[in-house]
Coordinates of C-alpha atoms (C1' of nucleotides) in Angstrom, one line a residue:
Chain A
M27 CA 0.1 0.2 0.1
R28 CA 1.5 3.5 -0.6
F29 CA -0.6 5.6 1.7
K30 CA -0.5 5.5 5.3
P31 CA -2.0 7.6 7.9
L32 CA 0.2 10.9 8.6
T33 CA 2.6 10.5 11.5
G34 CA 0.5 10.7 15.0
F35 CA -2.8 10.3 13.3
R36 CA -4.9 7.1 13.8
D37 CA -7.0 4.9 12.0
F38 CA -10.3 3.2 13.8
Y39 CA -10.9 -0.1 12.6
P40 CA -13.8 -1.5 14.1
A41 CA -12.2 -2.9 17.0
E42 CA -10.4 0.1 17.5
M43 CA -13.8 1.8 17.7
V44 CA -15.3 -0.5 19.8
I45 CA -12.9 0.9 22.3
R46 CA -13.2 4.6 21.6
R47 CA -16.9 4.4 21.7
G48 CA -16.7 2.6 25.0
I49 CA -14.9 5.1 26.5
E50 CA -16.7 8.0 25.2
A51 CA -20.1 6.3 26.9
A52 CA -18.6 6.5 30.1
W53 CA -17.5 10.0 29.7
H54 CA -21.0 10.9 28.4
R55 CA -22.8 9.2 31.2
A56 CA -20.6 10.4 33.9
A57 CA -20.9 14.2 32.8
Q58 CA -24.7 13.8 32.1
N59 CA -25.3 12.0 35.5
A60 CA -24.0 14.7 37.3
G61 CA -26.4 17.5 35.3
F62 CA -23.7 18.6 33.0
E63 CA -24.8 19.6 29.4
E64 CA -22.5 18.7 26.3
F65 CA -21.5 21.5 23.8
D66 CA -18.9 21.5 20.8
G67 CA -17.9 24.6 18.8
P68 CA -15.6 24.7 15.7
V69 CA -12.7 22.5 14.8
L70 CA -11.1 25.3 13.0
E71 CA -10.7 28.7 14.7
S72 CA -8.4 31.9 13.8
F73 CA -5.0 31.3 14.9
E74 CA -4.8 34.6 17.3
L75 CA -7.7 32.7 19.4
F76 CA -5.0 30.4 20.6
A77 CA -2.1 32.7 20.1
A78 CA -3.6 35.3 22.7
K79 CA -3.4 32.5 25.6
S80 CA -0.5 30.5 24.5
G81 CA 3.4 31.1 24.5
E82 CA 5.6 30.7 21.9
E83 CA 6.4 27.0 22.6
I84 CA 2.7 26.3 22.5
A85 CA 1.7 28.3 19.2
G86 CA 5.1 26.3 17.4
Q87 CA 2.6 23.0 18.0
L88 CA -0.1 24.4 16.6
Y89 CA -1.4 22.8 13.2
T90 CA -2.2 26.1 11.1
F91 CA -2.4 27.4 7.7
T92 CA -3.7 30.4 5.8
D93 CA -7.2 29.6 4.4
K94 CA -8.8 30.4 0.6
G95 CA -9.9 34.1 2.4
D96 CA -6.0 35.0 3.8
R97 CA -7.1 34.2 7.2
Q98 CA -4.7 32.9 9.8
V99 CA -6.3 29.8 10.8
A100 CA -5.7 26.9 13.5
M101 CA -6.8 23.3 14.4
R102 CA -7.9 23.5 17.8
P103 CA -5.2 22.2 20.5
E104 CA -7.7 23.0 23.2
M105 CA -10.8 23.4 24.0
T106 CA -11.0 26.5 26.6
P107 CA -10.2 29.5 24.4
T108 CA -13.6 28.5 22.4
L109 CA -15.3 27.8 25.6
A110 CA -14.4 31.3 26.8
R111 CA -15.6 32.9 23.7
M112 CA -19.2 31.0 23.7
V113 CA -19.7 31.8 27.5
G114 CA -18.4 35.3 27.1
A115 CA -21.0 35.8 23.7
R116 CA -24.1 34.4 26.0
A117 CA -22.7 35.3 29.7
N118 CA -25.4 37.7 30.8
G119 CA -28.4 35.0 29.3
L120 CA -27.0 31.4 31.1
P121 CA -27.9 30.5 34.5
K122 CA -25.3 30.1 37.0
P123 CA -23.1 27.8 37.3
I124 CA -22.9 26.9 33.8
K125 CA -22.1 23.3 33.9
W126 CA -20.7 22.1 30.2
Y127 CA -18.8 19.3 28.9
C128 CA -17.7 18.4 25.6
V129 CA -15.6 15.3 24.0
P130 CA -13.7 17.3 20.9
Q131 CA -11.0 16.4 19.0
F132 CA -7.7 18.1 19.1
F133 CA -4.5 18.7 17.3
R134 CA -0.9 19.1 18.4
Y135 CA 1.9 19.0 16.0
E136 CA 4.2 16.9 18.8
R137 CA 6.7 14.1 18.6
P138 CA 4.6 11.0 19.3
Q139 CA 5.4 8.6 21.8
R140 CA 3.6 6.4 24.1
G141 CA 0.3 7.8 24.9
R142 CA 0.7 10.8 22.7
G143 CA -0.4 11.3 19.3
R144 CA -0.9 14.3 17.3
E145 CA -4.6 13.9 17.1
F146 CA -6.7 12.8 20.3
Y147 CA -10.2 12.7 21.9
Q148 CA -10.2 14.7 25.0
W149 CA -13.4 14.9 27.5
N150 CA -13.5 18.3 28.6
V151 CA -15.6 19.2 31.7
D152 CA -16.1 22.6 33.2
V153 CA -18.2 24.4 35.4
I154 CA -18.1 28.4 35.3
G155 CA -19.3 30.8 37.6
S156 CA -19.1 29.0 40.9
A157 CA -15.9 29.8 43.5
D158 CA -17.3 27.1 45.5
P159 CA -14.8 24.5 46.8
A160 CA -17.5 21.5 46.0
S161 CA -17.3 22.3 42.8
D162 CA -13.7 21.8 42.7
A163 CA -14.5 18.2 44.2
E164 CA -17.7 17.8 42.1
V165 CA -15.3 17.8 39.0
I166 CA -13.5 15.6 40.4
S167 CA -16.1 13.0 41.3
V168 CA -17.3 13.4 37.7
A169 CA -13.8 12.2 36.4
V170 CA -13.6 9.6 39.1
D171 CA -16.9 8.2 38.2
A172 CA -16.1 7.7 34.4
L173 CA -13.2 6.0 35.3
K174 CA -14.9 3.4 37.9
A175 CA -17.5 3.1 35.1
L176 CA -14.9 1.9 32.8
G177 CA -13.7 -1.0 35.4
L178 CA -11.1 1.1 37.5
T179 CA -10.8 1.0 40.8
A180 CA -8.9 2.7 43.9
D181 CA -6.2 0.2 43.7
D182 CA -5.6 1.3 39.7
I183 CA -5.7 5.0 40.2
V184 CA -5.1 7.9 42.2
V185 CA -6.0 11.3 42.1
R186 CA -3.3 13.9 43.3
L187 CA -4.5 17.1 44.9
N188 CA -3.0 20.4 45.4
D189 CA -3.6 23.8 45.4
R190 CA -1.6 26.9 43.8
R191 CA -2.5 29.3 46.7
F192 CA -1.1 26.7 49.1
L193 CA 2.2 26.1 47.0
S194 CA 2.5 29.8 46.7
R195 CA 2.0 30.6 50.8
M196 CA 4.2 27.9 51.4
L197 CA 7.3 29.0 49.2
K198 CA 6.7 32.4 50.8
T199 CA 7.5 30.9 54.4
L200 CA 10.9 30.1 52.5
D201 CA 11.5 33.4 51.4
V202 CA 10.7 32.5 47.8
D203 CA 10.3 35.6 46.1
E204 CA 7.8 36.4 43.1
A205 CA 10.6 36.3 40.5
T206 CA 11.6 32.9 41.4
E207 CA 8.6 31.0 42.2
P208 CA 8.1 30.2 38.8
E209 CA 11.2 28.2 38.8
V210 CA 10.9 26.6 41.9
L211 CA 7.5 25.8 41.0
A212 CA 9.0 23.7 37.6
S213 CA 11.4 22.2 39.4
I214 CA 8.9 20.4 41.7
D215 CA 7.0 19.5 39.0
K216 CA 9.8 17.7 37.4
L217 CA 10.8 16.2 41.0
E218 CA 9.8 12.6 40.1
R219 CA 11.1 12.6 36.4
D220 CA 14.2 14.3 36.4
P221 CA 16.9 13.4 39.0
A222 CA 18.4 16.9 38.5
A223 CA 15.7 18.6 39.4
V224 CA 16.6 18.4 42.9
K225 CA 20.1 19.7 42.7
K226 CA 18.5 22.5 40.7
L227 CA 16.4 23.4 43.9
E228 CA 19.6 22.8 45.9
E229 CA 21.5 25.4 43.8
R230 CA 18.7 27.9 43.4
L231 CA 17.6 27.8 47.1
G232 CA 20.1 26.5 49.3
S233 CA 20.1 22.7 50.3
K234 CA 18.3 23.5 53.7
R235 CA 15.3 25.0 51.9
A236 CA 15.5 22.4 49.1
E237 CA 15.1 20.4 51.9
K238 CA 12.0 21.7 53.3
I239 CA 10.3 21.2 50.0
L240 CA 11.6 17.8 49.6
S241 CA 10.0 16.9 52.9
W242 CA 6.7 18.3 51.8
C243 CA 6.7 16.2 48.9
E244 CA 7.5 13.0 51.1
R245 CA 4.8 14.2 53.5
F246 CA 2.3 16.5 52.6
P247 CA 1.8 19.0 55.7
I248 CA -1.8 18.7 55.7
D249 CA -2.3 20.6 58.9
E250 CA -1.2 23.6 57.2
A251 CA -3.1 23.5 54.3
D252 CA -6.1 25.3 55.2
E253 CA -6.9 26.1 51.5
L254 CA -7.3 22.2 50.5
K255 CA -9.5 21.5 53.4
P256 CA -12.8 22.3 52.0
V257 CA -12.2 20.5 48.9
L258 CA -10.8 17.3 50.5
E259 CA -13.9 17.2 52.7
A260 CA -16.3 17.6 49.9
C261 CA -14.6 14.9 47.8
E262 CA -15.4 13.0 51.2
D263 CA -19.1 13.6 50.9
F264 CA -18.8 12.3 47.4
G265 CA -17.1 9.3 48.0
L266 CA -13.7 9.7 46.8
G267 CA -12.2 9.0 50.0
A268 CA -10.2 6.3 48.5
F269 CA -9.2 8.0 45.5
V270 CA -7.6 11.6 46.7
E271 CA -4.4 12.2 47.8
A272 CA -2.8 15.7 48.6
D273 CA 0.2 15.8 47.0
F274 CA 3.0 18.5 47.5
R275 CA 4.6 17.3 43.7
I276 CA 1.3 18.5 41.9
V277 CA 1.8 21.7 40.0
R278 CA 0.0 21.7 36.4
G279 CA 2.5 23.9 33.9
L280 CA 2.9 27.6 35.0
A281 CA -0.1 29.0 33.3
Y282 CA -3.1 29.8 34.9
Y283 CA -4.3 27.9 38.1
T284 CA -5.6 29.8 40.7
G285 CA -6.7 27.2 43.3
P286 CA -6.9 23.6 43.7
V287 CA -5.1 21.6 40.9
W288 CA -5.2 18.0 40.3
E289 CA -4.0 15.0 38.2
I290 CA -5.1 11.2 38.1
F291 CA -2.3 8.8 37.5
D292 CA -2.2 4.8 37.2
R293 CA -1.0 3.9 40.8
A294 CA 1.7 1.8 39.1
R295 CA 3.1 5.2 37.8
S296 CA 3.9 3.3 34.5
L297 CA 1.8 5.8 32.3
R298 CA 1.6 9.7 32.2
A299 CA -1.0 11.7 33.5
I300 CA -4.8 10.2 32.6
A301 CA -6.4 13.4 33.5
G302 CA -5.5 16.7 34.9
G303 CA -7.4 20.2 36.2
G304 CA -7.8 22.8 38.6
R305 CA -9.2 26.1 38.9
Y306 CA -8.8 29.0 36.9
D307 CA -10.5 32.1 37.9
E308 CA -8.6 35.1 36.0
L309 CA -8.7 32.9 32.9
I310 CA -11.8 33.4 31.1
K311 CA -11.6 37.3 31.5
S312 CA -8.0 37.4 30.4
L313 CA -9.2 35.7 27.3
G314 CA -12.0 38.9 26.7
G315 CA -14.8 37.0 28.3
P316 CA -16.6 38.1 31.2
D317 CA -15.0 38.2 35.4
L318 CA -16.3 34.6 36.0
P319 CA -14.3 31.8 38.3
A320 CA -14.2 28.8 36.6
I321 CA -12.8 24.9 37.2
G322 CA -12.1 22.4 34.9
F323 CA -10.6 19.2 33.7
G324 CA -9.2 17.2 30.7
M325 CA -9.0 13.8 30.0
G326 CA -7.4 12.3 27.2
D327 CA -8.4 9.0 25.3
V328 CA -5.0 7.9 24.4
V329 CA -3.4 7.3 28.2
L330 CA -6.9 6.1 29.1
T331 CA -6.9 3.5 26.3
E332 CA -3.0 2.5 27.2
L333 CA -4.3 2.2 30.9
L334 CA -7.5 0.1 30.3
R335 CA -5.7 -2.4 28.1
D336 CA -2.8 -2.9 30.7
K337 CA -5.4 -3.7 33.3
G338 CA -7.4 -5.9 30.7
K339 CA -10.5 -3.6 31.0
L340 CA -11.0 -2.7 27.5
P341 CA -14.6 -2.1 26.3
E342 CA -16.2 -5.5 25.0
D343 CA -17.1 -5.6 22.0
P344 CA -21.2 -5.6 21.7
G345 CA -21.2 -7.6 18.7
R346 CA -22.5 -6.6 15.4
V347 CA -26.1 -7.7 15.5
D348 CA -28.5 -9.2 18.0
V349 CA -29.8 -12.0 15.6
F350 CA -29.1 -13.4 12.6
V351 CA -31.8 -14.5 10.0
I352 CA -31.0 -17.4 8.0
P353 CA -33.1 -18.8 5.0
V354 CA -33.1 -22.9 4.5
G355 CA -33.5 -22.9 0.8
D356 CA -33.8 -20.5 -2.3
E357 CA -37.6 -20.0 -1.7
M358 CA -37.2 -18.7 1.9
R359 CA -34.6 -15.9 0.9
G360 CA -37.8 -13.6 0.4
P361 CA -39.8 -14.7 3.8
A362 CA -35.9 -14.2 5.3
R363 CA -36.1 -10.5 4.3
R364 CA -39.5 -9.9 5.6
V365 CA -38.6 -11.3 9.2
I366 CA -35.3 -9.1 8.8
T367 CA -37.4 -5.9 8.2
Q368 CA -39.7 -6.5 11.2
L369 CA -36.8 -7.0 13.6
R370 CA -34.9 -4.5 12.3
A371 CA -38.6 -2.3 12.8
R372 CA -38.6 -2.7 16.2
S373 CA -35.0 -2.0 16.9
L374 CA -33.4 -5.5 16.9
R375 CA -30.3 -5.6 15.2
A376 CA -30.3 -8.2 12.6
D377 CA -28.6 -9.0 9.4
G378 CA -28.6 -12.3 7.2
P379 CA -26.7 -13.8 4.2
N380 CA -27.3 -11.8 0.9
A381 CA -26.3 -14.8 -1.1
A382 CA -27.4 -18.2 -2.0
I383 CA -25.4 -20.6 0.8
K384 CA -26.2 -23.6 2.8
L385 CA -27.3 -23.7 6.2
G386 CA -24.1 -24.7 7.7
K387 CA -22.2 -22.2 6.2
A388 CA -24.7 -19.6 7.3
L389 CA -24.5 -20.7 11.3
K390 CA -21.0 -20.4 10.4
L391 CA -21.4 -16.8 9.3
A392 CA -24.3 -16.3 12.5
A393 CA -21.4 -17.4 15.0
Q394 CA -18.7 -14.7 13.5
S395 CA -21.5 -12.2 13.1
G396 CA -21.6 -11.8 16.9
A397 CA -25.4 -12.5 17.2
T398 CA -26.5 -14.5 20.4
R399 CA -29.3 -16.0 18.4
A400 CA -30.1 -17.2 14.9
V401 CA -33.5 -17.2 13.4
I402 CA -33.9 -20.0 10.8
V403 CA -36.6 -19.5 8.4
G404 CA -37.6 -23.2 6.9
P405 CA -40.3 -24.0 4.6
D406 CA -41.7 -26.1 7.6
E407 CA -42.6 -23.4 10.1
W408 CA -43.1 -20.5 7.6
S409 CA -46.3 -22.5 6.4
N410 CA -47.8 -21.6 9.8
T411 CA -46.2 -18.1 9.3
Q412 CA -43.5 -19.1 12.3
V413 CA -39.6 -19.3 12.1
K414 CA -37.3 -21.3 14.5
L415 CA -35.4 -19.4 16.9
R416 CA -32.1 -20.8 17.7
D417 CA -29.8 -19.9 20.8
L418 CA -26.3 -19.9 19.5
N419 CA -24.8 -20.3 22.9
S420 CA -26.5 -23.3 24.2
G421 CA -28.2 -24.6 20.7
D422 CA -31.8 -24.5 22.2
E423 CA -34.3 -24.1 19.5
S424 CA -37.6 -23.2 19.6
V425 CA -40.8 -22.5 17.1
V426 CA -42.0 -19.0 17.5
N427 CA -44.0 -16.1 15.8
V428 CA -41.5 -13.4 14.7
E429 CA -43.3 -10.8 17.1
E430 CA -42.3 -13.2 19.9
I431 CA -38.5 -12.6 19.6
E432 CA -37.8 -10.2 21.9
R433 CA -34.4 -8.4 22.6
S434 CA -32.0 -10.5 24.8
Chain B
rG6 C1' 14.8 20.3 19.2
rU7 C1' 18.2 15.9 21.8
rG8 C1' 19.5 10.7 22.2
rG9 C1' 18.4 5.4 21.7
rG10 C1' 16.0 0.8 19.1
rC11 C1' 13.8 -1.2 15.7
rG12 C1' 11.9 -2.3 10.0
rU13 C1' 10.6 -10.0 6.9
rA14 C1' 2.7 -12.0 4.9
rG15 C1' -3.3 -8.3 7.1
rC16 C1' -1.0 -9.2 12.9
rU17 C1' 3.0 -12.2 16.0
rC18 C1' 7.2 -13.4 14.6
rA19 C1' 11.4 -16.9 12.7
rG20 C1' 14.9 -17.3 8.8
rU21 C1' 22.2 -21.1 10.1
rU22 C1' 29.4 -18.9 9.2
rG23 C1' 26.3 -14.9 2.8
rG24 C1' 24.1 -20.3 -0.7
rU25 C1' 18.3 -23.1 -4.5
rU26 C1' 11.6 -21.5 -5.4
rA27 C1' 12.0 -16.8 2.1
rG28 C1' 8.9 -19.8 6.4
rA29 C1' 5.5 -20.5 10.6
rG30 C1' 1.4 -19.4 13.9
rC31 C1' -2.8 -16.4 14.3
rG32 C1' -6.2 -14.2 10.7
rC33 C1' -8.7 -14.3 5.8
rC34 C1' -11.1 -17.1 1.4
rG35 C1' -12.5 -22.1 -0.2
rG36 C1' -13.8 -27.7 0.2
rG37 C1' -14.8 -31.8 4.0
rU38 C1' -23.2 -33.8 -0.3
rU39 C1' -29.4 -33.6 1.9
rG40 C1' -32.5 -28.2 7.4
rU41 C1' -27.8 -27.0 12.1
rG42 C1' -22.3 -23.5 13.5
rG43 C1' -18.3 -22.7 16.9
rU44 C1' -13.5 -27.1 17.6
rC45 C1' -11.4 -30.8 14.0
rU46 C1' -9.6 -31.7 8.8
rC47 C1' -8.0 -30.8 3.9
rG48 C1' -6.9 -26.8 0.4
rG49 C1' -5.8 -21.6 -1.4
rA50 C1' -4.5 -16.5 -1.7
rG51 C1' -1.3 -13.4 0.5
rG52 C1' 5.8 -10.7 0.6
rC53 C1' 9.9 -5.0 -4.1
rC54 C1' 12.3 -9.2 3.1
rG55 C1' 10.9 -0.6 4.1
rG56 C1' 13.9 2.4 -0.4
rG57 C1' 18.6 3.3 -3.3
rG58 C1' 23.3 2.5 -3.6
rG59 C1' 27.8 -1.0 -2.6
rU60 C1' 30.6 -5.9 -1.7
rU61 C1' 30.5 -10.8 -4.0
rC62 C1' 29.8 -15.7 -8.5
rG63 C1' 25.4 -15.1 -5.0
rA64 C1' 22.2 -10.2 -0.2
rG65 C1' 16.6 -11.3 3.9
rU66 C1' 21.3 -12.0 5.6
rC67 C1' 27.8 -7.7 5.2
rC68 C1' 28.8 -2.2 4.6
rC69 C1' 26.8 3.0 3.3
rC70 C1' 23.2 6.6 2.4
rU71 C1' 17.9 7.2 3.0
rC72 C1' 12.9 7.0 4.7
rG73 C1' 9.5 5.1 8.2
rC74 C1' 8.0 3.5 13.1
rC75 C1' 8.7 2.8 18.3
rC76 C1' 10.8 4.6 23.1
rA77 C1' 12.6 8.4 26.6
rC78 C1' 14.1 13.5 26.9
rC79 C1' 12.2 18.9 25.8
rC80 C1' 6.8 20.4 26.3
rC81 C1' 2.2 19.3 28.2
rA82 C1' -3.0 24.0 27.1

RNA sequence: GUGGGCGUAGCUCAGUUGGUUAGAGCGCCGGGUUGUGGUCUCGGAGGCCGGGGGUUCGAGUCCCCUCGCCCACCCCA
């Protein structure tokens, strides 16, 4: 074959599509269960919309081109600017808090590796217009709900929670000034991956202060963390006690977070973060929207699929059809088509061979189709306007009217 | 952008010190006679051995270049 998908882009054959849809179904269900409404926006936006928020580094990872109207456009790499734009346009008319979610496809020109391509689907859940810590906990619970629905437990995953205000305040107690704070935060963020991060902290702050920070990372100073308490409390109420752990190493980039921040990891830490989010009270205004507090998270399909595969918990194939309808002899092919039509009209997934084949062969196809039952349309039964219903697992057969065939 | 690993059938891989017509398993297609499948059995299709150049009587195998893929770093909205 001459053509392959572009680097970092994926073909979804039916087997992969089953997985993706299974994950997406869990996302939709969890969000809707918590009263979130689905929205979406354009895949293509003006380049400036994204450039405004992001630095140069990020602009370099944008898929951009000039369209035929000479406009600089970009494929969306994230949802927040679009969300801010949409909320901004109707802010006065929307009841608060705004609880919205979406499952958009994103595009980022990056070097592909395990858990990361150049295109992916990401579940985004946001609450706009609530400053209450209960809302922070609620979005965490929505994220965990979806993962639980996919079969993951507190033995598999952990929500690591921190707070940007707490981080800043603790660093101030060490006399870390505002200018050096970003650097220090970046080092804390890297402590787990980069052995050099410790050294960097020591060089920047001296071994005494660095040690203090490392001790907080080792054992979270929960007694001093007033900023986190309301969120942790609400998490308990949402039944997240086994999932959530305060963790001083969670920083979440350097961007725009203003309060609680959190990431979900697999307990074994064999993968990058499954999800991440936090509070960003200033961002919407800075993007030209209304001055509303906001929180949200993103959960991508790529890492999650890897984890589910590792755990043997990939969504199961529901099969192509419910029943497979088989004519016995050529003269029964017409009646078989009518049976199929009746079944489909009643929303049973039904299929049959559109070819003259023998019964044995047709049953082989039935087994392959994923159907749990076969309907055999033979002259003997059809003369009484009946058919034979065969359970393909047990082999049990019974003669029934077509109307009696139910969804199993 | 930096570093490492790997390219043989749709998939997972074998292929001897360089030696005839490049193999296996799975998958796919077809047979194994009458209205009963999955197992089994027999057969079949499917390869520019990633591409180009070189060494050699002879290259999947050795050398060089190139392309592609994977992994880690960077970054992670």
